CSV table of C-alpha atoms in Angstrom, one decimal:
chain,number,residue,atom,x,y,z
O,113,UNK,CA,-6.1,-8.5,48.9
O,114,UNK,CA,-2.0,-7.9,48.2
O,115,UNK,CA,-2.1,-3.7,50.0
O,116,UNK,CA,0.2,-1.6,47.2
O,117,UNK,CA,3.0,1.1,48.7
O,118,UNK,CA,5.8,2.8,47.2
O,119,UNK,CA,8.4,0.4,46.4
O,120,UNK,CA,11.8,1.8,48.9
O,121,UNK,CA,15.2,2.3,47.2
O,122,UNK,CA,16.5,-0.6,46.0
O,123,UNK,CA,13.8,-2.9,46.1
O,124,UNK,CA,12.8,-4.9,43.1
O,125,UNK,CA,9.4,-6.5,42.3
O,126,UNK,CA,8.0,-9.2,39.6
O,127,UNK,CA,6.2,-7.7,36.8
O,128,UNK,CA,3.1,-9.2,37.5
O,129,UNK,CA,2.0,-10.4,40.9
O,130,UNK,CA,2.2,-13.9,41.1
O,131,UNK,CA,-1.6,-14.7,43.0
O,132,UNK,CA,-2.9,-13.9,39.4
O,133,UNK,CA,-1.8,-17.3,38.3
O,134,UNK,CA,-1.9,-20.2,41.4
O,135,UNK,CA,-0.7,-23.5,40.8
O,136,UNK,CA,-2.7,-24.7,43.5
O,137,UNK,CA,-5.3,-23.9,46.3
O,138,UNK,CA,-5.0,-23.3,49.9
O,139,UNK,CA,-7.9,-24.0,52.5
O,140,UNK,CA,-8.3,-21.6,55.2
O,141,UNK,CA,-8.4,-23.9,58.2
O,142,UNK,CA,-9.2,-21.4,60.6
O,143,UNK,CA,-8.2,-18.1,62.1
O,144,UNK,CA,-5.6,-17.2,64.8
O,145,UNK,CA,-7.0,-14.8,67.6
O,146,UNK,CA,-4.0,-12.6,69.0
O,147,UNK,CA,-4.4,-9.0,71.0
O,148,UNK,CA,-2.9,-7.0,68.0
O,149,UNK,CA,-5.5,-5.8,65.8
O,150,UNK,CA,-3.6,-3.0,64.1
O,151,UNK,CA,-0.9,-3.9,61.6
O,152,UNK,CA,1.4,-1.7,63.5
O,153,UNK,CA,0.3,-3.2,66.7
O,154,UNK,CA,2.2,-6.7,66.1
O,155,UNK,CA,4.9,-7.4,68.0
O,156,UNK,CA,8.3,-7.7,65.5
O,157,UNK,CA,8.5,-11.3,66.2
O,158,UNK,CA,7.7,-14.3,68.1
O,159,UNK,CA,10.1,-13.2,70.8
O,160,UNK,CA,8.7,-9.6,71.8
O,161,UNK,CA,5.4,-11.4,71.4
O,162,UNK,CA,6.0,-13.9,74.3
O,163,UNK,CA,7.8,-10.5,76.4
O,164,UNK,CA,4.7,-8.2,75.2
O,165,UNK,CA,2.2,-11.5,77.0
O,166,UNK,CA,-1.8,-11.2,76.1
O,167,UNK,CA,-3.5,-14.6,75.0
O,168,UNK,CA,-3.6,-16.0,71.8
O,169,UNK,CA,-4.7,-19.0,70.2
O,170,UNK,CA,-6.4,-20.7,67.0
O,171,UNK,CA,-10.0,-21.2,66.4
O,172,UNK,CA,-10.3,-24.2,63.7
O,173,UNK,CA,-13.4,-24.1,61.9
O,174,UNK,CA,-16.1,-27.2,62.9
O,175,UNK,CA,-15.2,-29.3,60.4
O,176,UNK,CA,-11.3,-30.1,61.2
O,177,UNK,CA,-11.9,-30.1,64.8
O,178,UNK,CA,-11.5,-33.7,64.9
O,179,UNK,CA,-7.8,-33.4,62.8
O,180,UNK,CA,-6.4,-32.2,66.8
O,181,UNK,CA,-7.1,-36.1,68.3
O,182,UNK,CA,-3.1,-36.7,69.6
O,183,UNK,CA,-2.4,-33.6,70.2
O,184,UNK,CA,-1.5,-32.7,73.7
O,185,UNK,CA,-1.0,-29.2,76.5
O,186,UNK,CA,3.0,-28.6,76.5
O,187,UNK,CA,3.2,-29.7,73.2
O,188,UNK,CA,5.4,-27.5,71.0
O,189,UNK,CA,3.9,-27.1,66.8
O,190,UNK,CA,4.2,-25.2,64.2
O,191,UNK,CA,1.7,-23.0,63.3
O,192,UNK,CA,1.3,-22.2,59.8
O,193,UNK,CA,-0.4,-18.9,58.4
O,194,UNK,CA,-1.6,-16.6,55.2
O,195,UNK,CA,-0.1,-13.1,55.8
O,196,UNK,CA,-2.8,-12.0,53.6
O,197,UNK,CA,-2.3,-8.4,53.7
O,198,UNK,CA,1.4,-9.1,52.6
O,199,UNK,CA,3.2,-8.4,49.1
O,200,UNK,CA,3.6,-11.0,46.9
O,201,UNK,CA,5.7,-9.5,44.3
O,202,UNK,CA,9.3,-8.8,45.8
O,203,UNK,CA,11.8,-10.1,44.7
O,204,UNK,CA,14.5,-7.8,46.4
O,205,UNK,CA,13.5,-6.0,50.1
O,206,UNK,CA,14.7,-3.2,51.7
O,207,UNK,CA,13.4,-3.7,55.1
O,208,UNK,CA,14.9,-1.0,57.8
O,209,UNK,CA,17.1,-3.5,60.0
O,210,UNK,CA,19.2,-4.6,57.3
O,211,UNK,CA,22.0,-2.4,55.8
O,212,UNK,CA,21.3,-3.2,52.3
O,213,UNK,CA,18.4,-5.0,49.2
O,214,UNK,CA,18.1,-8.7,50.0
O,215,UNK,CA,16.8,-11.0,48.7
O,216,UNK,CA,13.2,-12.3,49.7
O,217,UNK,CA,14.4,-15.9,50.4
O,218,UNK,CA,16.9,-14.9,53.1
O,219,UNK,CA,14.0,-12.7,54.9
O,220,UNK,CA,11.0,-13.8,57.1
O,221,UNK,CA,9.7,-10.8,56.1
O,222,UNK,CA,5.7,-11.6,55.2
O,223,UNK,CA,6.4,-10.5,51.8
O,224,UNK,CA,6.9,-13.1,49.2
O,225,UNK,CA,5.5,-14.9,46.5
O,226,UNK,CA,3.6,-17.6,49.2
O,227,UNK,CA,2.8,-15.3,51.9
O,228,UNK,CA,2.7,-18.6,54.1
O,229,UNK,CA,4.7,-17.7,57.9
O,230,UNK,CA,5.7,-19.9,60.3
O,231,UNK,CA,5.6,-19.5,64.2
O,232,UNK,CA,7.1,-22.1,66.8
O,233,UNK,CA,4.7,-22.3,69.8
O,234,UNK,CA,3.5,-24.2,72.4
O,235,UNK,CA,0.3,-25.3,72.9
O,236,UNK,CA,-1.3,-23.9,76.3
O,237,UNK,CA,-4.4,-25.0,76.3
O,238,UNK,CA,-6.6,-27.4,74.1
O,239,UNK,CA,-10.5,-28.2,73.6
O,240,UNK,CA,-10.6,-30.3,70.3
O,241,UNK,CA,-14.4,-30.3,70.5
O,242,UNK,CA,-14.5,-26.3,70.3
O,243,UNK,CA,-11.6,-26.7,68.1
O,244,UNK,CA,-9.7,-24.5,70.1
O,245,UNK,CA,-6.2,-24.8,71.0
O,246,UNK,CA,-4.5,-22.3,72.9
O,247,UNK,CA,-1.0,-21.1,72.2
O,248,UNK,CA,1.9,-19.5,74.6
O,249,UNK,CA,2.4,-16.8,71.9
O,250,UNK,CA,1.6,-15.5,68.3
O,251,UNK,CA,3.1,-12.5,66.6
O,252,UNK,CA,0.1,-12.1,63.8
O,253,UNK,CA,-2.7,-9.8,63.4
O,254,UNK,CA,-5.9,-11.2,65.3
O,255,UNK,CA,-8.1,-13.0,62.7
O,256,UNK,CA,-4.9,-14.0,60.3
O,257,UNK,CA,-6.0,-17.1,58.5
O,258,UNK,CA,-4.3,-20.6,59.5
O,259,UNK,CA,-3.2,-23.0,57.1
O,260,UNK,CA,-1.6,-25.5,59.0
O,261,UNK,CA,-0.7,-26.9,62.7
O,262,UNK,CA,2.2,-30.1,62.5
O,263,UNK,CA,3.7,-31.3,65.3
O,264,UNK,CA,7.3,-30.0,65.8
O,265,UNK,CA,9.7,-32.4,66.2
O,266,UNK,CA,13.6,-32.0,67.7
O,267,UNK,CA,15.0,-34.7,65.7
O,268,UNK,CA,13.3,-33.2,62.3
O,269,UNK,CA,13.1,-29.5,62.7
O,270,UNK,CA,16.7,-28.6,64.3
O,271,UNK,CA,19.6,-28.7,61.1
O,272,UNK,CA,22.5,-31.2,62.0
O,273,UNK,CA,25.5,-29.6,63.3
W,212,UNK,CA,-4.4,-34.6,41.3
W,213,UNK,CA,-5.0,-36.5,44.9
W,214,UNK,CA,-4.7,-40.1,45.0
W,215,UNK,CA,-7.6,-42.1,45.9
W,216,UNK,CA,-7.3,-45.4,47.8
W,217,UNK,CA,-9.0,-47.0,50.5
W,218,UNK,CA,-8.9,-45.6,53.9
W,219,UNK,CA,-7.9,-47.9,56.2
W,220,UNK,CA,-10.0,-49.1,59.6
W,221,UNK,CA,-10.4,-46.1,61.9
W,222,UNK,CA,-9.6,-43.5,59.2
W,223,UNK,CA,-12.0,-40.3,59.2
W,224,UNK,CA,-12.6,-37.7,56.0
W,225,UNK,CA,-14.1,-34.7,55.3
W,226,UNK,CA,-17.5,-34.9,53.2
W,227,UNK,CA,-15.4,-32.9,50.4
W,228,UNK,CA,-12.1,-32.5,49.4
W,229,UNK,CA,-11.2,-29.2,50.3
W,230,UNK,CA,-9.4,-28.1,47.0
W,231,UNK,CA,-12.9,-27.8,45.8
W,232,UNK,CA,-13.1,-24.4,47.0
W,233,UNK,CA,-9.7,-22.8,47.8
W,234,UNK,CA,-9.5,-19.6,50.0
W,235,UNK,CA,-6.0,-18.4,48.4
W,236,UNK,CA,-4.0,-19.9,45.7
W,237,UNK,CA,0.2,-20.4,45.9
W,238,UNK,CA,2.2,-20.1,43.4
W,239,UNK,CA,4.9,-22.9,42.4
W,240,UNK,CA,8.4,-21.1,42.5
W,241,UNK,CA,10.9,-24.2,41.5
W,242,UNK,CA,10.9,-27.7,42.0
W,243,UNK,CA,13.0,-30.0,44.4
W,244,UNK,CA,15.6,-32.8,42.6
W,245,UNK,CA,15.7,-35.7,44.2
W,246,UNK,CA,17.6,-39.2,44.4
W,247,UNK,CA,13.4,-40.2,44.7
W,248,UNK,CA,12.0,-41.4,41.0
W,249,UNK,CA,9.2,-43.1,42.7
W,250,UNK,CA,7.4,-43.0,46.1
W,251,UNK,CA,8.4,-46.1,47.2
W,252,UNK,CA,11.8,-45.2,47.3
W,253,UNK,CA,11.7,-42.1,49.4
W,254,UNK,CA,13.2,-42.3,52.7
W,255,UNK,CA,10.7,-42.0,55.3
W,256,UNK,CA,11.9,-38.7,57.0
W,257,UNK,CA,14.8,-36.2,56.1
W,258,UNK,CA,17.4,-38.1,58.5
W,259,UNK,CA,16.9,-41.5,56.7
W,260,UNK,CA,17.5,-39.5,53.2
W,261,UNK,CA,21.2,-38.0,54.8
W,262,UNK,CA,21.8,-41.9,55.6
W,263,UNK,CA,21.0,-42.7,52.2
W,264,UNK,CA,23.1,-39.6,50.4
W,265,UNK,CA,22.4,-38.9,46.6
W,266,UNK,CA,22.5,-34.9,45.3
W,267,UNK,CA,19.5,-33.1,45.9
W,268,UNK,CA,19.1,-29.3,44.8
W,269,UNK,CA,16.5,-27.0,44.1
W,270,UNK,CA,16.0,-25.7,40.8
W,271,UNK,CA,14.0,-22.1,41.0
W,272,UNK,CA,12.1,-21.0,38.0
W,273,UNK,CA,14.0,-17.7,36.7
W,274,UNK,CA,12.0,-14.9,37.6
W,275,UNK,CA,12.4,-15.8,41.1
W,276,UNK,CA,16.3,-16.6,41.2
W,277,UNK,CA,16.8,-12.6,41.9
W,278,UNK,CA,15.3,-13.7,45.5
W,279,UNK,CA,17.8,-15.8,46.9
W,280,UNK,CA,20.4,-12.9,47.5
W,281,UNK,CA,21.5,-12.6,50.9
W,282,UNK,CA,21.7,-16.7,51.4
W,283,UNK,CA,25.0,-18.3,52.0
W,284,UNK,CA,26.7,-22.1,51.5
W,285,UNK,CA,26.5,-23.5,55.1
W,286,UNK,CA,23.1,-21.6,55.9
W,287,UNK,CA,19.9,-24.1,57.2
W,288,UNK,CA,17.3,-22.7,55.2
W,289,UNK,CA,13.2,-23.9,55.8
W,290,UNK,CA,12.4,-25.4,52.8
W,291,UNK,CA,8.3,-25.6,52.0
W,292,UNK,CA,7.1,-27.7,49.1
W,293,UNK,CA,4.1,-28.9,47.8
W,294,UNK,CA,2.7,-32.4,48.2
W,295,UNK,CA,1.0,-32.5,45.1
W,296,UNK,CA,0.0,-36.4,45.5
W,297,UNK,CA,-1.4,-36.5,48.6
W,298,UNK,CA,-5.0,-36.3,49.5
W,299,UNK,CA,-6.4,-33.4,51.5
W,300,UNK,CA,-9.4,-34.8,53.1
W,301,UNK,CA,-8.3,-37.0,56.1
W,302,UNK,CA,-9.1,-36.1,59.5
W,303,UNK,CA,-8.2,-39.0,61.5
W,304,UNK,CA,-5.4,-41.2,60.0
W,305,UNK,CA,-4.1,-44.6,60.8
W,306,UNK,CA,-0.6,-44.8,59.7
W,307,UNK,CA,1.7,-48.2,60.3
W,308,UNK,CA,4.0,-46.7,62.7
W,309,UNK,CA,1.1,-45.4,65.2
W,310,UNK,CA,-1.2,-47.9,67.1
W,311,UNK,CA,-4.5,-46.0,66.6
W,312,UNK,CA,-5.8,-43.5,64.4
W,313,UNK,CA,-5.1,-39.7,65.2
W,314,UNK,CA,-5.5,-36.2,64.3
W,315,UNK,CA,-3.8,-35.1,60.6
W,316,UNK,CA,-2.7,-32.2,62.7
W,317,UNK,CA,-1.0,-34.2,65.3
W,318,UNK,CA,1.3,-36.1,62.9
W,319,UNK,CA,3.4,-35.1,59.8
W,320,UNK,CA,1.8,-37.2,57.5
W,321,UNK,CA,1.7,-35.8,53.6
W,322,UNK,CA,-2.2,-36.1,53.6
W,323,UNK,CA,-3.4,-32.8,55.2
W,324,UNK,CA,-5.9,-29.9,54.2
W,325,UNK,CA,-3.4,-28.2,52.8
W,326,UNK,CA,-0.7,-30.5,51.8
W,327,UNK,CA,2.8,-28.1,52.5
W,328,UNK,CA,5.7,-30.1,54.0
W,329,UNK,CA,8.6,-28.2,55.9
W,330,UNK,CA,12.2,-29.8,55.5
W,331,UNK,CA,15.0,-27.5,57.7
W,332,UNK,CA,18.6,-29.0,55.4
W,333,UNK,CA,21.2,-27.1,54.4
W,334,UNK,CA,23.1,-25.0,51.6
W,335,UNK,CA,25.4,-27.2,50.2
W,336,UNK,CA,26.2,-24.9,47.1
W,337,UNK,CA,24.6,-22.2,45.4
W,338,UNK,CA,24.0,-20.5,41.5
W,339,UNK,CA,21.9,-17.5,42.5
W,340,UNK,CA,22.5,-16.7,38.6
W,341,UNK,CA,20.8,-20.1,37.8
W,342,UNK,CA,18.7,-20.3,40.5
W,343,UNK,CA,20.0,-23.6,41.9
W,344,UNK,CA,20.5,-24.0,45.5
W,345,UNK,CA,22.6,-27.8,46.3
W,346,UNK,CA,20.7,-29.0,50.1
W,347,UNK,CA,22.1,-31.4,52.8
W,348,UNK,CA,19.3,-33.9,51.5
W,349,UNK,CA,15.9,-34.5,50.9
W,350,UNK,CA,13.4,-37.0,51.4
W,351,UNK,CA,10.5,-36.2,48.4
W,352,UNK,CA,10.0,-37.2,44.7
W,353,UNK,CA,12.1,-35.5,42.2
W,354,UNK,CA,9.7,-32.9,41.1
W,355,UNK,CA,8.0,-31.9,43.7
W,356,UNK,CA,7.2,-28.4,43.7
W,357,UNK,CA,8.3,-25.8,45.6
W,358,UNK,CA,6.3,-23.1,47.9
W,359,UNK,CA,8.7,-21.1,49.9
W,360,UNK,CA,12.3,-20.9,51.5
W,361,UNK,CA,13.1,-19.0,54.3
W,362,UNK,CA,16.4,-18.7,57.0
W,363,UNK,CA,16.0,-21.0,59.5
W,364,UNK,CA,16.6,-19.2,62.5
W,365,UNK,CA,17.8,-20.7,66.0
W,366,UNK,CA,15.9,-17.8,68.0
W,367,UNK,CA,12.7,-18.2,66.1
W,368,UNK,CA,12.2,-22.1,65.4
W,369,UNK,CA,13.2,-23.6,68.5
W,370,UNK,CA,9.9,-23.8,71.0
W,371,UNK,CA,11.1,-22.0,74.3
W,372,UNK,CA,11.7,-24.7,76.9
């Protein structure tokens, strides 16, 4: 699914591309419906999303509908998705708002060995028995697949001082 | 590799196990060390495991060490690892601390479709050349594999207010 380009100066990829050998599988859960449907479309990240407005929100297949019960409007949760257009072979990135290669652990680029992104929302709107659950914001391609939605939590998710 | 047990009154689960038939497959990049030989003794969330101290690190498999350049001591990183013991087919679950069953997606239970847990610690020291990265804490089993790490990032994972 990985899309190939030309790798830019500096950048420096695995030899083989990891999905060839999993460790493990991951369930598509669902599918996040956004306004971009163009790659180059999607806002640059969750901010200009929530300046650039439009609705968005998931669509959980049948079967995990019920897995929403205690979830409520206002709530803020992390949204977990499968870039799966994305690379997963970097190692090093030269993306064009940094100065220099670095490496793909200190990037949120989409590009890494679990394509997996995170996104920080809250929910707007929520119908567990449609198994949809609207969101304030989302910075993906419409139809990305959705791995997981947790609860985000102040006394968890914020690093001590 | 799921655990069976019982499920307890109230408790809801899919037909099948989703791991049956994965959509994508991740790749395990390192492994977390932890104070945590058995479950029993892991702390219950990431701010009982600072109470409780002990060294915890990550150890990256070599071929991805390249990928941490660009991280820094002091840095709160998002660390995602695999729950590799956990069961993936609850939909309704009825842990001790709640007083009635809920939604897998409303809680941050281990047991989830897809069973990635998110801990935001911090570099406490780092060997980029032997891909070891010392965190703030942790509150998993030694061994548990790793998915992804990514910059935590005060803009991006904090939910507007």
């Amino acid at each position: 699914m990985a899309e190939t380009w030309d790798i830019r100066e500096g950048e420096v990829a695995l030899e083989r591309d990891p999905s060839d050998a999993p460790d493990a599988g991951v369930v598509f859960i669902g599918h996040v419906r956004s306004p971009w449907k163009r790659r180059e479309d999607c806002p640059k990240n969750i901010g200009r999303a929530r300046e650039a407005g439009g609705d968005a929100w998931i669509e959980l297949k049948p079967a995990f509908a019920p897995a929403l019960s205690g979830l409520a409007v206002g709530q803020p949760i992390i949204l977990m998705y499968w870039m799966n257009r994305a690379r997963r072979d970097l190692l090093l990135q030269n993306p064009r708002h940094v100065d220099a290669p670095r490496g793909t652990f200190s990037l949120r680029s989409p590009n890494r060995p679990n394509p997996v992104a995170l996104s920080t929302v809250r929910i707007t709107s929520l119908d567990p028995q449609a198994g949809r659950i609207g969101i304030d914001a989302i910075d993906c391609l419409d139809g990305t697949p959705v791995v997981d939605i947790k609860p985000w939590l102040e006394t968890v998710d914020i690093p001590p001082a």
